[in-house]
């Protein structure tokens, strides 16, 4: 910004392709702004409206809700500037600035100009009495002013576990309306683009063949003359992304003295025009709910923060050896899957309101999380890890006969961590020796269990993707002599998983072991299924060599594992955790283009083609040492590094992504997260945080 101030001749250069002078995270693709001492005041009753002419019958409930939520946040959260004077020096300038009273939102899919109406699927009947009732309810209620918002949802978030039932009532039409945020959130990952060139400034309608990433595009303009803020997108999900950006533009002048004083909101550097779209379709966060359990309020809060930084995939590592919290109904399936959580969950805890509850996720809870996330533009991929990382719950089925090496004292030879356990696919026990590969068949009881679990998780998730895990299979546990010796047994296992997944209408997500270590196993993976690389990111090339039809999700632990660092959890081992701490700078320095270059060279293919196989990446939260008490600080703001890598891509404001430039923006993001009630950890002493560059090394 300094160069804009010191060199007026360069002023125009500052406007084009410049870095955001506003602290936006992730940084928008295209951003132009005015001078940094030009402001607009924002009304303390800023109203948010879909533009006149919007076909109200197309408006999905989740968009209405997102607009209402944004209006509440914009009008109730006072974030003053992260500077020593808290923005006090701007008081005069802001006082003289024009006042903006409204945000006009135009979603082209919802305009009558978009014909045919893409919001109703042609096969679905419309216009029934029931439907028109739902449509009436979808009519937008404008924000009723700051007074009504005192009941701040964010302040109550931890204790109001009941609220979600009410929210559920509000999304009556989200899955039947193809224009809902939810319907978009669960679509297949792809880089396809519309056949028509797109221009959000001039387009009057949305094309019917809108690409996956184009759907998330938006255009946001904040004028300097007091006219309305304009937000335009093709879809509801695009509008949601734009609303999140707008939330990050608004600051408040500090109250003149202590106490609860209403603050004047403003936006600086106006006029601002932002045109933004994501770089990658998969921008994820993985949460492990098996090592430690998380209540729904905590998961909701995580989802809210993910949405705030435009992350769009929640990879839910649901089960592991330590616990099985997925409480499936007793529904006559064989085997009875309700046994899994009944015997494998952590049991009881005392919730904040004093009632004693089980540490499980009922089928209703799972569907609730799936729905809550989808409304916020996030797809949930449920993982039940197998054949390794299985014990709790599973050992209660068929009298324990499905488990190999369960809870072995000498776990270290048979498992990655205690307690040990792995599906007994291979067994050389005298009663049932299945080691002869010529006659090998997966034991029937295991076929039944695996099929029943995958059918269940498939039916509970709206996502096209469902995960069978697949990390760290251990050959000692199967009494085999080498890692390679597992391959002929793993191949039919993976084939079974692929078959069941396809029969349920889904695609798989597996950890890299299934595609990198075992080439014949890799070949059983379905076209378009996802392989998550967690070791050397260049293993991607090996996976793609083994099966060119798969897609890659990058989560190399050296850059992506937020649990790394600190102490070890083993009882009498005094060393540190197995992997070093991933600082936000380390996470941020990950460069997918080097990995894509490696794969391009190894596969000797066109770089553009290879790039299509890399759908994105994610930060992972393994929770051996994380529960609801420290989740916020272990995840935020570091997970946001991933959000910018996968949304903004390799360049930020026309320059290669740079952690020094990013510092003041991520500090600001952290500041905003804290204001929203998220316990994001500090990255610097406040002295440094309020003085950009002030604590650099010289
Ligand atoms: C962003 O700017 C670049 C270069 O000026 C241009 O090619 C691109 O079309 C713009 N993208 C959007 C989404 O406006
Ligand atoms: C208390 O909280 C639990 C867990 O969040 C919830 O299931 C239960 O319905 C609540 N009970 C009351 C009386 O609020
Ligand atoms: C959501 O539902 C609640 C309770 O039914 C209701 O008070 C609220 O007005 C609804 N919100 C919207 C945006 O429809
Ligand atoms: C792009 O892919 C999505 C998801 O597969 C699909 O719904 C859409 O029709 C495709 N669009 C184009 C232009 O191919
Ligand atoms: C492995 O061999 C040992 C010793 O014979 C036996 O006790 C154990 O049950 C075997 N494990 C499996 C999974 O077959
Ligand atoms: C099973 O395999 C283990 C390890 O290879 C071996 O020690 C044991 O004798 C085998 N048991 C049988 C019954 O074959
Ligand atoms: C998977 O499906 C294929 C094709 O239908 C079939 O040939 C194969 O036997 C199945 N494999 C398993 C393990 O179910
Ligand atoms: C931990 O305790 C076990 C059992 O007493 C012992 O065999 C092992 O050597 C101990 N390990 C360390 C690192 O102290
Ligand atoms: C991956 O390959 C790229 C390109 O060949 C190389 O620059 C990079 O160092 C490799 N990464 C690792 C972790 O080996
Ligand atoms: C790709 O990465 C692997 C593993 O880091 C490395 O050994 C290999 O040299 C790289 N290949 C190319 C062509 O960069």
mmCIF file of N, CA, C and O in Angstrom, residues 250-338:
data_model
loop_
_atom_site.group_PDB
_atom_site.id
_atom_site.type_symbol
_atom_site.label_atom_id
_atom_site.label_comp_id
_atom_site.label_asym_id
_atom_site.label_seq_id
_atom_site.Cartn_x
_atom_site.Cartn_y
_atom_site.Cartn_z
ATOM 1 N N UNK A 250 -15.947 -5.146 6.061
ATOM 2 C CA UNK A 250 -16.554 -4.146 6.950
ATOM 3 C C UNK A 250 -15.787 -4.024 8.265
ATOM 4 O O UNK A 250 -15.551 -5.021 8.953
ATOM 5 N N UNK A 251 -15.376 -2.799 8.580
ATOM 6 C CA UNK A 251 -14.755 -2.500 9.878
ATOM 7 C C UNK A 251 -15.668 -1.577 10.676
ATOM 8 O O UNK A 251 -16.600 -0.985 10.145
ATOM 9 N N UNK A 252 -15.353 -1.458 11.953
ATOM 10 C CA UNK A 252 -16.087 -0.526 12.808
ATOM 11 C C UNK A 252 -15.104 0.475 13.402
ATOM 12 O O UNK A 252 -13.987 0.098 13.771
ATOM 13 N N UNK A 253 -15.519 1.732 13.484
ATOM 14 C CA UNK A 253 -14.726 2.691 14.256
ATOM 15 C C UNK A 253 -14.783 2.248 15.712
ATOM 16 O O UNK A 253 -15.810 1.723 16.162
ATOM 17 N N UNK A 254 -13.703 2.464 16.447
ATOM 18 C CA UNK A 254 -13.735 2.012 17.841
ATOM 19 C C UNK A 254 -14.701 2.868 18.656
ATOM 20 O O UNK A 254 -14.874 4.052 18.375
ATOM 21 N N UNK A 255 -15.353 2.280 19.664
ATOM 22 C CA UNK A 255 -16.174 3.078 20.568
ATOM 23 C C UNK A 255 -15.292 4.157 21.209
ATOM 24 O O UNK A 255 -14.102 3.918 21.434
ATOM 25 N N UNK A 256 -15.872 5.316 21.514
ATOM 26 C CA UNK A 256 -15.072 6.418 22.053
ATOM 27 C C UNK A 256 -14.561 6.121 23.447
ATOM 28 O O UNK A 256 -13.527 6.590 23.868
ATOM 29 N N UNK A 257 -15.358 5.374 24.218
ATOM 30 C CA UNK A 257 -14.863 4.982 25.527
ATOM 31 C C UNK A 257 -15.231 3.519 25.770
ATOM 32 O O UNK A 257 -15.769 2.869 24.891
ATOM 33 N N UNK A 258 -14.958 3.034 26.963
ATOM 34 C CA UNK A 258 -15.284 1.643 27.251
ATOM 35 C C UNK A 258 -16.779 1.430 27.300
ATOM 36 O O UNK A 258 -17.569 2.338 27.077
ATOM 37 N N UNK A 259 -17.161 0.210 27.555
ATOM 38 C CA UNK A 259 -18.591 -0.095 27.627
ATOM 39 C C UNK A 259 -19.140 -0.470 26.270
ATOM 40 O O UNK A 259 -18.435 -0.488 25.281
ATOM 41 N N UNK A 260 -20.440 -0.752 26.237
ATOM 42 C CA UNK A 260 -21.045 -1.232 25.005
ATOM 43 C C UNK A 260 -21.587 -0.055 24.205
ATOM 44 O O UNK A 260 -22.667 0.442 24.470
ATOM 45 N N UNK A 261 -20.792 0.427 23.267
ATOM 46 C CA UNK A 261 -21.179 1.580 22.479
ATOM 47 C C UNK A 261 -21.375 1.119 21.047
ATOM 48 O O UNK A 261 -20.581 0.344 20.530
ATOM 49 N N UNK A 262 -22.447 1.589 20.435
ATOM 50 C CA UNK A 262 -22.646 1.224 19.036
ATOM 51 C C UNK A 262 -21.546 1.846 18.183
ATOM 52 O O UNK A 262 -21.142 2.974 18.398
ATOM 53 N N UNK A 263 -21.064 1.062 17.257
ATOM 54 C CA UNK A 263 -19.942 1.528 16.447
ATOM 55 C C UNK A 263 -20.400 1.893 15.049
ATOM 56 O O UNK A 263 -21.342 1.324 14.533
ATOM 57 N N UNK A 264 -19.694 2.826 14.461
ATOM 58 C CA UNK A 264 -19.953 3.186 13.067
ATOM 59 C C UNK A 264 -19.198 2.202 12.170
ATOM 60 O O UNK A 264 -17.983 2.068 12.282
ATOM 61 N N UNK A 265 -19.926 1.527 11.321
ATOM 62 C CA UNK A 265 -19.268 0.603 10.389
ATOM 63 C C UNK A 265 -18.847 1.335 9.118
ATOM 64 O O UNK A 265 -19.477 2.308 8.718
ATOM 65 N N UNK A 266 -17.778 0.863 8.509
ATOM 66 C CA UNK A 266 -17.318 1.487 7.257
ATOM 67 C C UNK A 266 -16.508 0.497 6.437
ATOM 68 O O UNK A 266 -16.083 -0.549 6.930
ATOM 69 N N UNK A 267 -16.333 0.853 5.189
ATOM 70 C CA UNK A 267 -15.450 0.087 4.293
ATOM 71 C C UNK A 267 -14.456 1.083 3.724
ATOM 72 O O UNK A 267 -14.835 2.196 3.334
ATOM 73 N N UNK A 268 -13.184 0.712 3.696
ATOM 74 C CA UNK A 268 -12.174 1.634 3.153
ATOM 75 C C UNK A 268 -11.721 1.188 1.765
ATOM 76 O O UNK A 268 -12.091 0.117 1.293
ATOM 77 N N UNK A 269 -10.935 2.052 1.137
ATOM 78 C CA UNK A 269 -10.392 1.793 -0.205
ATOM 79 C C UNK A 269 -11.462 1.708 -1.290
ATOM 80 O O UNK A 269 -11.281 1.006 -2.278
ATOM 81 N N UNK A 270 -12.585 2.386 -1.063
ATOM 82 C CA UNK A 270 -13.632 2.355 -2.087
ATOM 83 C C UNK A 270 -13.253 3.291 -3.234
ATOM 84 O O UNK A 270 -12.489 4.224 -3.028
ATOM 85 N N UNK A 271 -13.802 3.112 -4.445
ATOM 86 C CA UNK A 271 -14.670 2.005 -4.844
ATOM 87 C C UNK A 271 -13.889 0.698 -5.001
ATOM 88 O O UNK A 271 -12.731 0.721 -5.396
ATOM 89 N N UNK A 272 -14.569 -0.382 -4.697
ATOM 90 C CA UNK A 272 -13.946 -1.706 -4.788
ATOM 91 C C UNK A 272 -14.728 -2.543 -5.791
ATOM 92 O O UNK A 272 -15.962 -2.536 -5.786
ATOM 93 N N UNK A 273 -14.002 -3.230 -6.641
ATOM 94 C CA UNK A 273 -14.640 -4.223 -7.507
ATOM 95 C C UNK A 273 -13.882 -5.526 -7.372
ATOM 96 O O UNK A 273 -12.659 -5.562 -7.528
ATOM 97 N N UNK A 274 -14.593 -6.573 -7.068
ATOM 98 C CA UNK A 274 -13.985 -7.887 -6.904
ATOM 99 C C UNK A 274 -14.663 -8.846 -7.863
ATOM 100 O O UNK A 274 -15.892 -8.897 -7.938
ATOM 101 N N UNK A 275 -13.840 -9.561 -8.625
ATOM 102 C CA UNK A 275 -14.370 -10.665 -9.437
ATOM 103 C C UNK A 275 -13.586 -11.884 -9.024
ATOM 104 O O UNK A 275 -12.369 -11.901 -9.101
ATOM 105 N N UNK A 276 -14.288 -12.879 -8.579
ATOM 106 C CA UNK A 276 -13.602 -13.949 -7.867
ATOM 107 C C UNK A 276 -14.143 -15.311 -8.275
ATOM 108 O O UNK A 276 -15.336 -15.457 -8.540
ATOM 109 N N UNK A 277 -13.255 -16.278 -8.315
ATOM 110 C CA UNK A 277 -13.670 -17.678 -8.531
ATOM 111 C C UNK A 277 -12.579 -18.575 -7.975
ATOM 112 O O UNK A 277 -11.428 -18.184 -7.891
ATOM 113 N N UNK A 278 -12.940 -19.799 -7.579
ATOM 114 C CA UNK A 278 -11.931 -20.677 -6.975
ATOM 115 C C UNK A 278 -10.974 -21.286 -7.996
ATOM 116 O O UNK A 278 -11.336 -21.468 -9.161
ATOM 117 N N UNK A 279 -9.778 -21.621 -7.513
ATOM 118 C CA UNK A 279 -8.798 -22.275 -8.366
ATOM 119 C C UNK A 279 -8.990 -23.784 -8.434
ATOM 120 O O UNK A 279 -8.687 -24.411 -9.444
ATOM 121 N N UNK A 280 -9.462 -24.369 -7.350
ATOM 122 C CA UNK A 280 -9.601 -25.830 -7.283
ATOM 123 C C UNK A 280 -11.000 -26.186 -6.761
ATOM 124 O O UNK A 280 -11.529 -25.499 -5.877
ATOM 125 N N UNK A 281 -11.566 -27.287 -7.281
ATOM 126 C CA UNK A 281 -12.906 -27.667 -6.801
ATOM 127 C C UNK A 281 -12.937 -28.290 -5.398
ATOM 128 O O UNK A 281 -13.967 -28.225 -4.735
ATOM 129 N N UNK A 282 -11.830 -28.906 -4.943
ATOM 130 C CA UNK A 282 -11.832 -29.562 -3.618
ATOM 131 C C UNK A 282 -10.981 -28.730 -2.665
ATOM 132 O O UNK A 282 -9.760 -28.627 -2.807
ATOM 133 N N UNK A 283 -11.613 -28.120 -1.664
ATOM 134 C CA UNK A 283 -10.895 -27.283 -0.685
ATOM 135 C C UNK A 283 -11.352 -27.750 0.700
ATOM 136 O O UNK A 283 -12.358 -27.301 1.230
ATOM 137 N N UNK A 284 -10.571 -28.684 1.257
ATOM 138 C CA UNK A 284 -11.131 -29.430 2.366
ATOM 139 C C UNK A 284 -10.499 -29.261 3.725
ATOM 140 O O UNK A 284 -9.466 -28.605 3.909
ATOM 141 N N UNK A 285 -11.199 -29.863 4.682
ATOM 142 C CA UNK A 285 -10.704 -29.997 6.044
ATOM 143 C C UNK A 285 -11.144 -31.393 6.491
ATOM 144 O O UNK A 285 -12.289 -31.771 6.277
ATOM 145 N N UNK A 286 -10.199 -32.168 7.060
ATOM 146 C CA UNK A 286 -10.554 -33.485 7.577
ATOM 147 C C UNK A 286 -10.650 -33.446 9.088
ATOM 148 O O UNK A 286 -9.752 -32.937 9.746
ATOM 149 N N UNK A 287 -11.766 -33.944 9.613
ATOM 150 C CA UNK A 287 -11.951 -34.006 11.067
ATOM 151 C C UNK A 287 -12.114 -35.458 11.500
ATOM 152 O O UNK A 287 -12.942 -36.193 10.959
ATOM 153 N N UNK A 288 -11.323 -35.841 12.500
ATOM 154 C CA UNK A 288 -11.353 -37.191 13.076
ATOM 155 C C UNK A 288 -12.239 -37.134 14.319
ATOM 156 O O UNK A 288 -11.924 -36.427 15.281
ATOM 157 N N UNK A 289 -13.356 -37.859 14.294
ATOM 158 C CA UNK A 289 -14.252 -37.854 15.457
ATOM 159 C C UNK A 289 -14.168 -39.166 16.231
ATOM 160 O O UNK A 289 -15.059 -39.483 17.016
ATOM 161 N N UNK A 290 -13.090 -39.931 16.010
ATOM 162 C CA UNK A 290 -12.966 -41.235 16.670
ATOM 163 C C UNK A 290 -11.943 -41.222 17.800
ATOM 164 O O UNK A 290 -12.126 -41.880 18.810
ATOM 165 N N UNK A 291 -10.865 -40.476 17.631
ATOM 166 C CA UNK A 291 -9.848 -40.435 18.682
ATOM 167 C C UNK A 291 -10.405 -39.652 19.867
ATOM 168 O O UNK A 291 -10.274 -40.038 21.019
ATOM 169 N N UNK A 292 -11.028 -38.543 19.566
ATOM 170 C CA UNK A 292 -11.832 -37.833 20.557
ATOM 171 C C UNK A 292 -13.131 -37.408 19.886
ATOM 172 O O UNK A 292 -13.171 -37.205 18.680
ATOM 173 N N UNK A 293 -14.157 -37.278 20.692
ATOM 174 C CA UNK A 293 -15.496 -37.016 20.175
ATOM 175 C C UNK A 293 -15.793 -35.519 20.236
ATOM 176 O O UNK A 293 -15.310 -34.811 21.124
ATOM 177 N N UNK A 294 -16.590 -35.030 19.305
ATOM 178 C CA UNK A 294 -16.973 -33.617 19.269
ATOM 179 C C UNK A 294 -18.488 -33.492 19.262
ATOM 180 O O UNK A 294 -19.157 -34.202 18.503
ATOM 181 N N UNK A 295 -19.004 -32.597 20.093
ATOM 182 C CA UNK A 295 -20.453 -32.399 20.115
ATOM 183 C C UNK A 295 -20.893 -31.626 18.868
ATOM 184 O O UNK A 295 -20.076 -31.018 18.178
ATOM 185 N N UNK A 296 -22.183 -31.647 18.610
ATOM 186 C CA UNK A 296 -22.694 -31.033 17.382
ATOM 187 C C UNK A 296 -22.430 -29.532 17.331
ATOM 188 O O UNK A 296 -22.140 -28.976 16.273
ATOM 189 N N UNK A 297 -22.528 -28.869 18.486
ATOM 190 C CA UNK A 297 -22.313 -27.414 18.482
ATOM 191 C C UNK A 297 -20.891 -27.099 18.019
ATOM 192 O O UNK A 297 -20.666 -26.136 17.272
ATOM 193 N N UNK A 298 -19.928 -27.901 18.444
ATOM 194 C CA UNK A 298 -18.538 -27.671 18.043
ATOM 195 C C UNK A 298 -18.344 -27.927 16.550
ATOM 196 O O UNK A 298 -17.645 -27.178 15.861
ATOM 197 N N UNK A 299 -19.004 -28.963 16.050
ATOM 198 C CA UNK A 299 -18.891 -29.256 14.616
ATOM 199 C C UNK A 299 -19.552 -28.153 13.795
ATOM 200 O O UNK A 299 -19.037 -27.710 12.774
ATOM 201 N N UNK A 300 -20.680 -27.668 14.274
ATOM 202 C CA UNK A 300 -21.354 -26.548 13.591
ATOM 203 C C UNK A 300 -20.453 -25.337 13.491
ATOM 204 O O UNK A 300 -20.358 -24.669 12.455
ATOM 205 N N UNK A 301 -19.797 -25.050 14.602
ATOM 206 C CA UNK A 301 -18.925 -23.878 14.644
ATOM 207 C C UNK A 301 -17.758 -24.041 13.667
ATOM 208 O O UNK A 301 -17.366 -23.097 12.983
ATOM 209 N N UNK A 302 -17.230 -25.266 13.596
ATOM 210 C CA UNK A 302 -16.150 -25.543 12.648
ATOM 211 C C UNK A 302 -16.637 -25.311 11.222
ATOM 212 O O UNK A 302 -15.953 -24.698 10.394
ATOM 213 N N UNK A 303 -17.839 -25.791 10.935
ATOM 214 C CA UNK A 303 -18.426 -25.630 9.602
ATOM 215 C C UNK A 303 -18.614 -24.143 9.284
ATOM 216 O O UNK A 303 -18.315 -23.681 8.181
ATOM 217 N N UNK A 304 -19.090 -23.372 10.245
ATOM 218 C CA UNK A 304 -19.272 -21.926 10.028
ATOM 219 C C UNK A 304 -17.943 -21.265 9.651
ATOM 220 O O UNK A 304 -17.889 -20.438 8.737
ATOM 221 N N UNK A 305 -16.887 -21.622 10.369
ATOM 222 C CA UNK A 305 -15.590 -21.005 10.084
ATOM 223 C C UNK A 305 -15.049 -21.471 8.739
ATOM 224 O O UNK A 305 -14.441 -20.692 8.001
ATOM 225 N N UNK A 306 -15.261 -22.738 8.418
ATOM 226 C CA UNK A 306 -14.845 -23.236 7.098
ATOM 227 C C UNK A 306 -15.520 -22.422 6.007
ATOM 228 O O UNK A 306 -14.891 -21.988 5.036
ATOM 229 N N UNK A 307 -16.813 -22.213 6.175
ATOM 230 C CA UNK A 307 -17.574 -21.470 5.169
ATOM 231 C C UNK A 307 -17.066 -20.031 5.049
ATOM 232 O O UNK A 307 -17.008 -19.468 3.953
ATOM 233 N N UNK A 308 -16.652 -19.482 6.183
ATOM 234 C CA UNK A 308 -16.162 -18.087 6.206
ATOM 235 C C UNK A 308 -14.919 -17.921 5.325
ATOM 236 O O UNK A 308 -14.686 -16.848 4.771
ATOM 237 N N UNK A 309 -14.096 -18.988 5.208
ATOM 238 C CA UNK A 309 -12.898 -18.897 4.352
ATOM 239 C C UNK A 309 -13.064 -19.713 3.067
ATOM 240 O O UNK A 309 -12.091 -20.051 2.397
ATOM 241 N N UNK A 310 -14.327 -20.042 2.738
ATOM 242 C CA UNK A 310 -14.651 -20.659 1.454
ATOM 243 C C UNK A 310 -14.123 -22.082 1.288
ATOM 244 O O UNK A 310 -13.941 -22.552 0.165
ATOM 245 N N UNK A 311 -13.835 -22.770 2.402
ATOM 246 C CA UNK A 311 -13.553 -24.204 2.296
ATOM 247 C C UNK A 311 -14.864 -24.900 1.949
ATOM 248 O O UNK A 311 -15.929 -24.459 2.375
ATOM 249 N N UNK A 312 -14.801 -25.985 1.165
ATOM 250 C CA UNK A 312 -16.063 -26.568 0.692
ATOM 251 C C UNK A 312 -16.189 -28.083 0.837
ATOM 252 O O UNK A 312 -17.142 -28.661 0.319
ATOM 253 N N UNK A 313 -15.224 -28.738 1.502
ATOM 254 C CA UNK A 313 -15.347 -30.183 1.703
ATOM 255 C C UNK A 313 -15.000 -30.504 3.148
ATOM 256 O O UNK A 313 -13.906 -30.166 3.611
ATOM 257 N N UNK A 314 -15.907 -31.149 3.847
ATOM 258 C CA UNK A 314 -15.613 -31.652 5.191
ATOM 259 C C UNK A 314 -15.456 -33.163 5.082
ATOM 260 O O UNK A 314 -16.422 -33.881 4.845
ATOM 261 N N UNK A 315 -14.213 -33.613 5.180
ATOM 262 C CA UNK A 315 -13.917 -35.051 5.123
ATOM 263 C C UNK A 315 -14.009 -35.554 6.561
ATOM 264 O O UNK A 315 -13.184 -35.195 7.383
ATOM 265 N N UNK A 316 -15.027 -36.340 6.824
ATOM 266 C CA UNK A 316 -15.346 -36.748 8.190
ATOM 267 C C UNK A 316 -14.797 -38.146 8.448
ATOM 268 O O UNK A 316 -15.409 -39.139 8.049
ATOM 269 N N UNK A 317 -13.625 -38.182 9.080
ATOM 270 C CA UNK A 317 -13.027 -39.466 9.472
ATOM 271 C C UNK A 317 -13.816 -39.941 10.694
ATOM 272 O O UNK A 317 -13.507 -39.596 11.823
ATOM 273 N N UNK A 318 -14.849 -40.724 10.435
ATOM 274 C CA UNK A 318 -15.837 -41.007 11.463
ATOM 275 C C UNK A 318 -15.413 -42.024 12.489
ATOM 276 O O UNK A 318 -15.791 -41.929 13.661
ATOM 277 N N UNK A 319 -14.645 -43.021 12.060
ATOM 278 C CA UNK A 319 -14.377 -44.157 12.944
ATOM 279 C C UNK A 319 -12.906 -44.529 12.933
ATOM 280 O O UNK A 319 -12.188 -44.247 11.974
ATOM 281 N N UNK A 320 -12.468 -45.172 14.005
ATOM 282 C CA UNK A 320 -11.101 -45.678 14.081
ATOM 283 C C UNK A 320 -11.070 -46.769 15.145
ATOM 284 O O UNK A 320 -12.123 -47.130 15.688
ATOM 285 N N UNK A 321 -9.874 -47.279 15.453
ATOM 286 C CA UNK A 321 -9.843 -48.378 16.423
ATOM 287 C C UNK A 321 -10.371 -47.936 17.788
ATOM 288 O O UNK A 321 -11.015 -48.704 18.483
ATOM 289 N N UNK A 322 -10.091 -46.678 18.170
ATOM 290 C CA UNK A 322 -10.411 -46.238 19.533
ATOM 291 C C UNK A 322 -11.897 -46.142 19.810
ATOM 292 O O UNK A 322 -12.338 -46.427 20.917
ATOM 293 N N UNK A 323 -12.679 -45.672 18.831
ATOM 294 C CA UNK A 323 -14.120 -45.586 19.074
ATOM 295 C C UNK A 323 -14.906 -45.615 17.763
ATOM 296 O O UNK A 323 -14.368 -45.303 16.693
ATOM 297 N N UNK A 324 -16.156 -46.016 17.886
ATOM 298 C CA UNK A 324 -17.076 -46.034 16.733
ATOM 299 C C UNK A 324 -18.303 -45.211 17.127
ATOM 300 O O UNK A 324 -19.257 -45.736 17.703
ATOM 301 N N UNK A 325 -18.278 -43.911 16.832
ATOM 302 C CA UNK A 325 -19.381 -43.059 17.287
ATOM 303 C C UNK A 325 -20.590 -43.004 16.347
ATOM 304 O O UNK A 325 -21.581 -42.361 16.692
ATOM 305 N N UNK A 326 -20.517 -43.648 15.185
ATOM 306 C CA UNK A 326 -21.651 -43.563 14.250
ATOM 307 C C UNK A 326 -22.743 -44.550 14.678
ATOM 308 O O UNK A 326 -22.595 -45.767 14.524
ATOM 309 N N UNK A 327 -23.810 -43.983 15.253
ATOM 310 C CA UNK A 327 -24.878 -44.822 15.829
ATOM 311 C C UNK A 327 -25.942 -45.106 14.776
ATOM 312 O O UNK A 327 -26.881 -44.344 14.598
ATOM 313 N N UNK A 328 -25.775 -46.225 14.085
ATOM 314 C CA UNK A 328 -26.725 -46.597 13.048
ATOM 315 C C UNK A 328 -27.957 -47.249 13.684
ATOM 316 O O UNK A 328 -27.851 -47.907 14.713
ATOM 317 N N UNK A 329 -29.090 -47.049 13.011
ATOM 318 C CA UNK A 329 -30.334 -47.623 13.535
ATOM 319 C C UNK A 329 -30.330 -49.144 13.436
ATOM 320 O O UNK A 329 -29.651 -49.712 12.587
ATOM 321 N N UNK A 330 -31.104 -49.729 14.308
ATOM 322 C CA UNK A 330 -31.353 -51.169 14.205
ATOM 323 C C UNK A 330 -32.381 -51.301 13.099
ATOM 324 O O UNK A 330 -33.536 -50.945 13.265
ATOM 325 N N UNK A 331 -31.986 -51.742 11.933
ATOM 326 C CA UNK A 331 -32.929 -51.705 10.810
ATOM 327 C C UNK A 331 -33.021 -53.049 10.085
ATOM 328 O O UNK A 331 -33.396 -53.111 8.924
ATOM 329 N N UNK A 332 -32.650 -54.091 10.782
ATOM 330 C CA UNK A 332 -32.785 -55.405 10.177
ATOM 331 C C UNK A 332 -31.626 -55.790 9.267
ATOM 332 O O UNK A 332 -31.633 -56.865 8.669
ATOM 333 N N UNK A 333 -30.620 -54.895 9.164
ATOM 334 C CA UNK A 333 -29.501 -55.234 8.281
ATOM 335 C C UNK A 333 -28.678 -56.358 8.907
ATOM 336 O O UNK A 333 -28.698 -56.580 10.107
ATOM 337 N N UNK A 334 -27.965 -57.088 8.048
ATOM 338 C CA UNK A 334 -27.155 -58.214 8.499
ATOM 339 C C UNK A 334 -25.705 -57.922 8.137
ATOM 340 O O UNK A 334 -25.397 -57.798 6.958
ATOM 341 N N UNK A 335 -24.825 -57.778 9.099
ATOM 342 C CA UNK A 335 -25.057 -57.843 10.541
ATOM 343 C C UNK A 335 -25.771 -56.579 11.055
ATOM 344 O O UNK A 335 -25.890 -55.612 10.320
ATOM 345 N N UNK A 336 -26.214 -56.652 12.304
ATOM 346 C CA UNK A 336 -26.908 -55.524 12.925
ATOM 347 C C UNK A 336 -25.911 -54.397 13.235
ATOM 348 O O UNK A 336 -25.127 -54.495 14.169
ATOM 349 N N UNK A 337 -25.970 -53.325 12.440
ATOM 350 C CA UNK A 337 -24.965 -52.261 12.562
ATOM 351 C C UNK A 337 -25.142 -51.406 13.817
ATOM 352 O O UNK A 337 -24.241 -50.644 14.177
ATOM 353 N N UNK A 338 -26.298 -51.511 14.471
ATOM 354 C CA UNK A 338 -26.490 -50.699 15.679
ATOM 355 C C UNK A 338 -25.532 -51.133 16.794
ATOM 356 O O UNK A 338 -25.223 -50.361 17.699
#
